Structures are given as structure tokens and as C-alpha cells.
């Protein structure tokens, strides 16, 4: 079995972190508070000193192609680094790596540092709905989110899972962070255009539930950097709305 493992130099300088996350074996065995679990991965929250870390583990088992696990793991780590280069706030990567037998993925792990004092935007909308209708708080946040998404798309890149649950917010400061991007990648031409519309439609899924129409319009205007909709941007807006309606129809959900 061949193993590759990388612990960021900044975190390797801390003995407690080097001990807990210094090897793939240690990370795969790390115990912590369960956070999520699905068919291909699990996430546990591990406390080291006064900080918390998220350990996402992939096991190459079951019916899923093993290359899928490796692909998601590598993309998630790589996309965190891309976000940092593009000036998009995100989780701080701590360590990552995998184990293979004759080149075939067996298991792997990704560790990120907790972004303190945050909650995802969907949860904030449920628990603190008054913030969404306070223009002094929400208007700057919406503007920042539009700028982040525009930066992402300007690189020819789409998140592909851009729901409110993957947007973290610090309620007091209104700081934003994008997380959980194992499916994000680059596209070109018509495929990029289609994926951009899908990203925006995913965001609008929750916006439709919690925001006024004028707030949704203002977000779109910030995204396209125009003071009002013209003929082209009206068509763009209709495509975003239609994308989500079409998805619901394919699932047999009545509108």
C-alpha cells in the first residue's frame, strides 16, 4: 500500500496537531463528534486544544467507483486552495492524503480548521429571520455574496453545490465563507453558461423562501454589476428562475 499525506507547515509547527493529524492512519482513527455521514464519506469534529477541526473521511467501499472517492477528495482540497488564491474566504486546510493499492484508491482524509463564530445561511434564515429584513445588515452581506460568486464564475469555475447551507456567515460581522466544494470545477462555453445559471438557481432556491422579490433582484443586479435589468439580463433572470422550476418538474414536485 502506498500512502501520501500532507500536513500544512503552519499546522505541523504545533506539536498537538502534528500528533493528531500527522499521519493518514491517525486521521482515519481520530474520534470526535459525528457531524454528517453519507454513502461515500463521514465527517467528525475533533477538538485539539481550544480549536476544533473537521475531519472528512472517504472509504473506497461499496458500489461506488473507487475513482469517485479519490476525485472528490483531491478536488475538495484543491478547491480550498483555489478559493484562497482568488480571495474567496473559505475553511483553512490542515491536512489531506490517501492510501492506494496498485494505484487503486482505498481510503483518504481531509482535515479543515473550524471557521469560528459562524452558522450556515440556511440555519441563520430559520433561527434569526429578522436579520434578513434588516437592510443595514443584509444589504452589505448580499453585496459581498454576489461579489464572491461573480469572482468564482469569472474564473470559469462553478461550485456545483452552491446552496445556502454551504455559505457560512458570522452574524455579528456579516463575514461570509464558501465551503464544501468537492464538485466544483472549470467549464467552457455553453457548459459554463449552463453551470453558472445552475449555481445561481441553487442560491435562489432558499432566497425564494426567505427574501422579498426586491432583495433577490438586488442580488442579481449586484452579480451582473448593473443598476437595472436590460433585455439581456431579463432573459438571464428568467433562465435562473426556469432552471429551478424545471428541476422540480423533473422530480414530479408540483409548483
Short mmCIF file of C-alpha atoms in Angstrom, two decimals:
data_model
loop_
_atom_site.label_atom_id
_atom_site.label_comp_id
_atom_site.label_asym_id
_atom_site.label_seq_id
_atom_site.Cartn_x
_atom_site.Cartn_y
_atom_site.Cartn_z
CA UNK A 1 0.00 0.00 0.00
CA UNK A 2 1.30 3.45 -0.92
CA UNK A 3 0.34 6.45 1.18
CA UNK A 4 0.63 10.14 0.51
CA UNK A 5 -0.06 12.64 3.26
CA UNK A 6 0.42 16.37 3.58
CA UNK A 7 0.16 18.39 6.79
CA UNK A 8 0.37 22.14 6.19
CA UNK A 9 3.62 23.63 7.55
CA UNK A 10 1.71 26.16 9.65
CA UNK A 11 -0.14 23.39 11.47
CA UNK A 12 2.81 20.98 11.60
CA UNK A 13 4.61 23.52 13.82
CA UNK A 14 2.06 22.82 16.58
CA UNK A 15 3.03 19.57 18.36
CA UNK A 16 -0.54 18.65 19.35
CA UNK A 17 -1.72 18.99 15.75
CA UNK A 18 1.30 17.14 14.39
CA UNK A 19 0.47 14.28 16.74
CA UNK A 20 -3.25 14.20 15.96
CA UNK A 21 -3.10 14.85 12.21
CA UNK A 22 0.48 13.95 11.35
CA UNK A 23 -0.39 10.72 9.52
CA UNK A 24 -3.24 9.35 7.47
CA UNK A 25 -3.58 6.46 9.92
CA UNK A 26 -4.05 8.86 12.83
CA UNK A 27 -6.71 10.84 10.96
CA UNK A 28 -8.64 7.77 9.87
CA UNK A 29 -8.72 6.62 13.50
CA UNK A 30 -9.47 10.03 15.06
CA UNK A 31 -12.54 10.05 17.28
CA UNK A 32 -14.79 13.05 17.55
CA UNK A 33 -18.31 14.38 17.44
CA UNK A 34 -20.21 12.97 14.43
CA UNK A 35 -21.38 15.71 12.07
CA UNK A 36 -22.55 14.07 8.83
CA UNK A 37 -22.42 10.70 7.16
CA UNK A 38 -23.40 9.52 3.69
CA UNK A 39 -22.69 6.64 1.35
CA UNK A 40 -19.17 7.76 0.49
CA UNK A 41 -17.90 9.84 3.41
CA UNK A 42 -18.26 10.82 7.03
CA UNK A 43 -17.34 13.98 8.92
CA UNK A 44 -16.38 14.20 12.59
CA UNK A 45 -15.49 17.29 14.61
CA UNK A 46 -12.28 16.91 16.62
CA UNK A 47 -11.13 19.28 19.35
CA UNK A 48 -7.41 19.93 19.79
CA UNK A 49 -6.56 22.45 22.48
CA UNK A 50 -9.05 25.29 22.17
CA UNK A 51 -9.72 24.83 18.46
CA UNK A 52 -11.98 22.47 16.55
CA UNK A 53 -11.26 20.71 13.27
CA UNK A 54 -13.43 18.90 10.74
CA UNK A 55 -12.14 15.51 9.62
CA UNK A 56 -13.77 14.19 6.46
CA UNK A 57 -13.02 10.55 5.74
CA UNK A 58 -13.60 8.70 2.47
CA UNK A 59 -13.71 4.91 2.38
CA UNK A 60 -13.35 3.19 -1.01
CA UNK A 61 -16.01 0.57 -0.49
CA UNK A 62 -19.48 -0.37 -1.64
CA UNK A 63 -20.87 0.02 -5.14
CA UNK A 64 -19.42 3.45 -5.87
CA UNK A 65 -16.42 3.55 -8.25
CA UNK A 66 -13.26 3.98 -6.21
CA UNK A 67 -12.04 6.69 -8.54
CA UNK A 68 -15.03 8.79 -7.40
CA UNK A 69 -13.71 8.92 -3.84
CA UNK A 70 -10.22 9.94 -4.92
CA UNK A 71 -11.57 12.53 -7.34
CA UNK A 72 -13.78 14.20 -4.72
CA UNK A 73 -11.02 14.22 -2.12
CA UNK A 74 -8.44 15.77 -4.43
CA UNK A 75 -10.90 18.31 -5.81
CA UNK A 76 -12.05 19.42 -2.37
CA UNK A 77 -8.50 20.06 -1.19
CA UNK A 78 -7.54 21.74 -4.47
CA UNK A 79 -10.62 23.95 -4.49
CA UNK A 80 -9.91 25.21 -0.98
CA UNK A 81 -6.53 26.35 -2.25
CA UNK A 82 -8.09 27.91 -5.33
CA UNK A 83 -10.57 29.87 -3.24
CA UNK A 84 -7.73 31.25 -1.11
CA UNK A 85 -5.81 32.32 -4.24
CA UNK A 86 -8.88 34.06 -5.64
CA UNK A 87 -9.51 35.93 -2.39
CA UNK A 88 -12.65 33.96 -1.52
CA UNK A 89 -12.90 33.33 2.24
CA UNK A 90 -13.09 29.62 2.99
CA UNK A 91 -12.04 26.98 5.51
CA UNK A 92 -8.34 26.70 6.29
CA UNK A 93 -6.97 23.36 5.01
CA UNK A 94 -4.92 21.47 7.59
CA UNK A 95 -4.06 18.10 6.07
CA UNK A 96 -5.06 15.69 3.36
CA UNK A 97 -4.00 12.45 1.74
CA UNK A 98 -4.95 8.96 0.67
CA UNK A 99 -3.85 5.34 0.55
CA UNK A 100 -3.77 3.23 -2.60
CA UNK A 101 -3.01 -0.35 -3.55
CA UNK A 102 -1.56 -0.75 -7.05
CA UNK A 103 -2.86 2.72 -7.81
CA UNK A 104 -6.42 1.92 -6.68
CA UNK A 105 -7.90 4.27 -4.06
CA UNK A 106 -8.59 2.58 -0.71
CA UNK A 107 -9.30 5.43 1.71
CA UNK A 108 -8.48 9.07 2.26
CA UNK A 109 -8.99 12.01 4.56
CA UNK A 110 -9.26 15.81 4.54
CA UNK A 111 -8.89 17.98 7.65
CA UNK A 112 -10.00 21.62 7.81
CA UNK A 113 -9.97 24.13 10.63
CA UNK A 114 -13.30 25.27 12.01
CA UNK A 115 -14.39 28.76 10.96
CA UNK A 116 -15.34 30.06 14.39
CA UNK A 117 -18.46 32.02 15.22
CA UNK A 118 -20.35 31.06 12.06
CA UNK A 119 -23.57 29.38 11.03
CA UNK A 120 -24.73 28.47 7.57
CA UNK A 121 -27.04 30.93 5.85
CA UNK A 122 -29.95 28.48 5.74
CA UNK A 123 -29.81 27.97 9.50
CA UNK A 124 -29.47 31.70 10.12
CA UNK A 125 -32.57 32.32 8.00
CA UNK A 126 -34.53 29.86 10.14
CA UNK A 127 -33.24 30.98 13.54
CA UNK A 128 -32.68 34.71 13.02
CA UNK A 129 -35.07 35.70 10.20
CA UNK A 130 -35.15 39.30 11.38
CA UNK A 131 -31.60 39.79 10.14
CA UNK A 132 -32.63 39.09 6.56
CA UNK A 133 -35.06 42.00 6.65
CA UNK A 134 -32.70 44.44 8.33
CA UNK A 135 -31.28 46.37 5.35
CA UNK A 136 -28.28 47.67 7.30
CA UNK A 137 -27.22 44.07 7.98
CA UNK A 138 -28.44 42.14 4.95
CA UNK A 139 -27.71 44.56 2.13
CA UNK A 140 -23.89 44.51 2.60
CA UNK A 141 -23.97 40.72 3.06
CA UNK A 142 -25.91 40.23 -0.17
CA UNK A 143 -23.48 42.52 -1.98
CA UNK A 144 -20.49 40.53 -0.68
CA UNK A 145 -22.06 37.21 -1.66
CA UNK A 146 -22.75 38.49 -5.18
CA UNK A 147 -19.12 39.62 -5.47
CA UNK A 148 -17.82 36.23 -4.26
CA UNK A 149 -19.97 34.31 -6.74
CA UNK A 150 -19.03 36.69 -9.56
CA UNK A 151 -15.34 36.13 -8.76
CA UNK A 152 -15.85 32.38 -8.82
CA UNK A 153 -17.63 32.45 -12.16
CA UNK A 154 -15.18 34.94 -13.56
CA UNK A 155 -12.52 32.25 -13.28
CA UNK A 156 -14.60 29.95 -15.48
CA UNK A 157 -15.35 27.90 -12.36
CA UNK A 158 -18.64 26.84 -10.78
CA UNK A 159 -19.28 25.50 -7.29
CA UNK A 160 -21.94 22.98 -8.41
CA UNK A 161 -23.36 22.74 -4.88
CA UNK A 162 -23.97 26.42 -4.21
CA UNK A 163 -26.80 26.24 -1.72
CA UNK A 164 -27.27 28.42 1.36
CA UNK A 165 -26.11 25.53 3.55
CA UNK A 166 -22.63 25.92 2.03
CA UNK A 167 -22.43 29.65 2.74
CA UNK A 168 -21.22 30.37 6.28
CA UNK A 169 -21.95 33.69 7.98
CA UNK A 170 -20.62 35.40 11.07
CA UNK A 171 -23.87 37.00 12.27
CA UNK A 172 -22.26 39.88 14.14
CA UNK A 173 -19.86 40.99 11.41
CA UNK A 174 -21.66 39.67 8.33
CA UNK A 175 -18.47 37.94 7.10
CA UNK A 176 -19.06 35.24 4.50
CA UNK A 177 -17.26 31.98 3.70
CA UNK A 178 -17.79 29.38 0.97
CA UNK A 179 -17.31 25.75 1.99
CA UNK A 180 -17.84 22.14 0.90
CA UNK A 181 -16.81 22.20 -2.75
CA UNK A 182 -15.80 18.68 -3.83
CA UNK A 183 -17.80 19.05 -7.07
CA UNK A 184 -16.53 22.44 -8.17
CA UNK A 185 -14.63 22.56 -11.44
CA UNK A 186 -13.91 24.56 -14.59
CA UNK A 187 -16.21 24.72 -17.60
CA UNK A 188 -16.11 26.40 -21.00
CA UNK A 189 -18.53 27.89 -23.49
CA UNK A 190 -22.18 26.81 -23.30
CA UNK A 191 -21.44 24.34 -20.48
CA UNK A 192 -20.03 27.16 -18.33
CA UNK A 193 -23.08 29.28 -19.07
CA UNK A 194 -25.39 26.42 -18.09
CA UNK A 195 -23.48 25.74 -14.86
CA UNK A 196 -23.47 29.42 -13.89
CA UNK A 197 -27.25 29.52 -14.24
CA UNK A 198 -27.48 26.35 -12.14
CA UNK A 199 -25.29 27.84 -9.38
CA UNK A 200 -27.46 30.95 -9.22
CA UNK A 201 -30.65 28.88 -9.31
CA UNK A 202 -29.39 26.85 -6.34
CA UNK A 203 -28.86 30.04 -4.36
CA UNK A 204 -32.29 31.29 -5.38
CA UNK A 205 -33.91 28.11 -4.07
CA UNK A 206 -33.60 29.39 -0.49
CA UNK A 207 -33.84 33.05 -1.45
CA UNK A 208 -37.36 32.38 -2.74
CA UNK A 209 -38.36 31.13 0.72
CA UNK A 210 -36.82 33.83 2.86
CA UNK A 211 -36.32 37.01 0.83
CA UNK A 212 -38.54 39.56 -0.82
CA UNK A 213 -38.52 39.78 -4.61
CA UNK A 214 -36.73 43.13 -4.43
CA UNK A 215 -33.91 41.57 -2.38
CA UNK A 216 -33.49 38.77 -4.91
CA UNK A 217 -33.43 41.32 -7.72
CA UNK A 218 -30.82 43.43 -5.93
CA UNK A 219 -28.57 40.38 -5.52
CA UNK A 220 -28.79 39.68 -9.26
CA UNK A 221 -28.05 43.32 -10.12
CA UNK A 222 -25.00 43.22 -7.84
CA UNK A 223 -23.89 39.99 -9.50
CA UNK A 224 -24.13 41.39 -13.06
CA UNK A 225 -22.92 44.84 -11.90
CA UNK A 226 -25.77 46.74 -13.50
CA UNK A 227 -28.11 49.35 -11.97
CA UNK A 228 -31.18 47.81 -13.65
CA UNK A 229 -32.18 44.90 -15.85
CA UNK A 230 -31.94 45.31 -19.59
CA UNK A 231 -33.31 42.93 -22.21
CA UNK A 232 -30.33 40.57 -21.98
CA UNK A 233 -30.27 40.45 -18.19
CA UNK A 234 -34.05 39.93 -18.03
CA UNK A 235 -33.57 36.85 -20.17
CA UNK A 236 -30.76 35.76 -17.82
CA UNK A 237 -33.05 36.19 -14.80
CA UNK A 238 -35.81 34.16 -16.46
CA UNK A 239 -33.34 31.34 -17.13
CA UNK A 240 -32.36 31.25 -13.43
CA UNK A 241 -35.99 31.02 -12.35
CA UNK A 242 -36.81 28.44 -15.03
CA UNK A 243 -33.83 26.28 -14.06
CA UNK A 244 -35.23 25.62 -10.60
CA UNK A 245 -38.80 25.15 -11.85
CA UNK A 246 -37.59 22.60 -14.40
CA UNK A 247 -35.68 20.72 -11.70
CA UNK A 248 -38.80 20.48 -9.56
CA UNK A 249 -40.87 19.28 -12.51
CA UNK A 250 -38.33 16.53 -13.27
CA UNK A 251 -38.74 15.35 -9.68
CA UNK A 252 -42.51 15.38 -10.03
CA UNK A 253 -42.99 18.16 -7.48
CA UNK A 254 -45.95 20.42 -8.11
CA UNK A 255 -45.18 24.15 -8.21
#
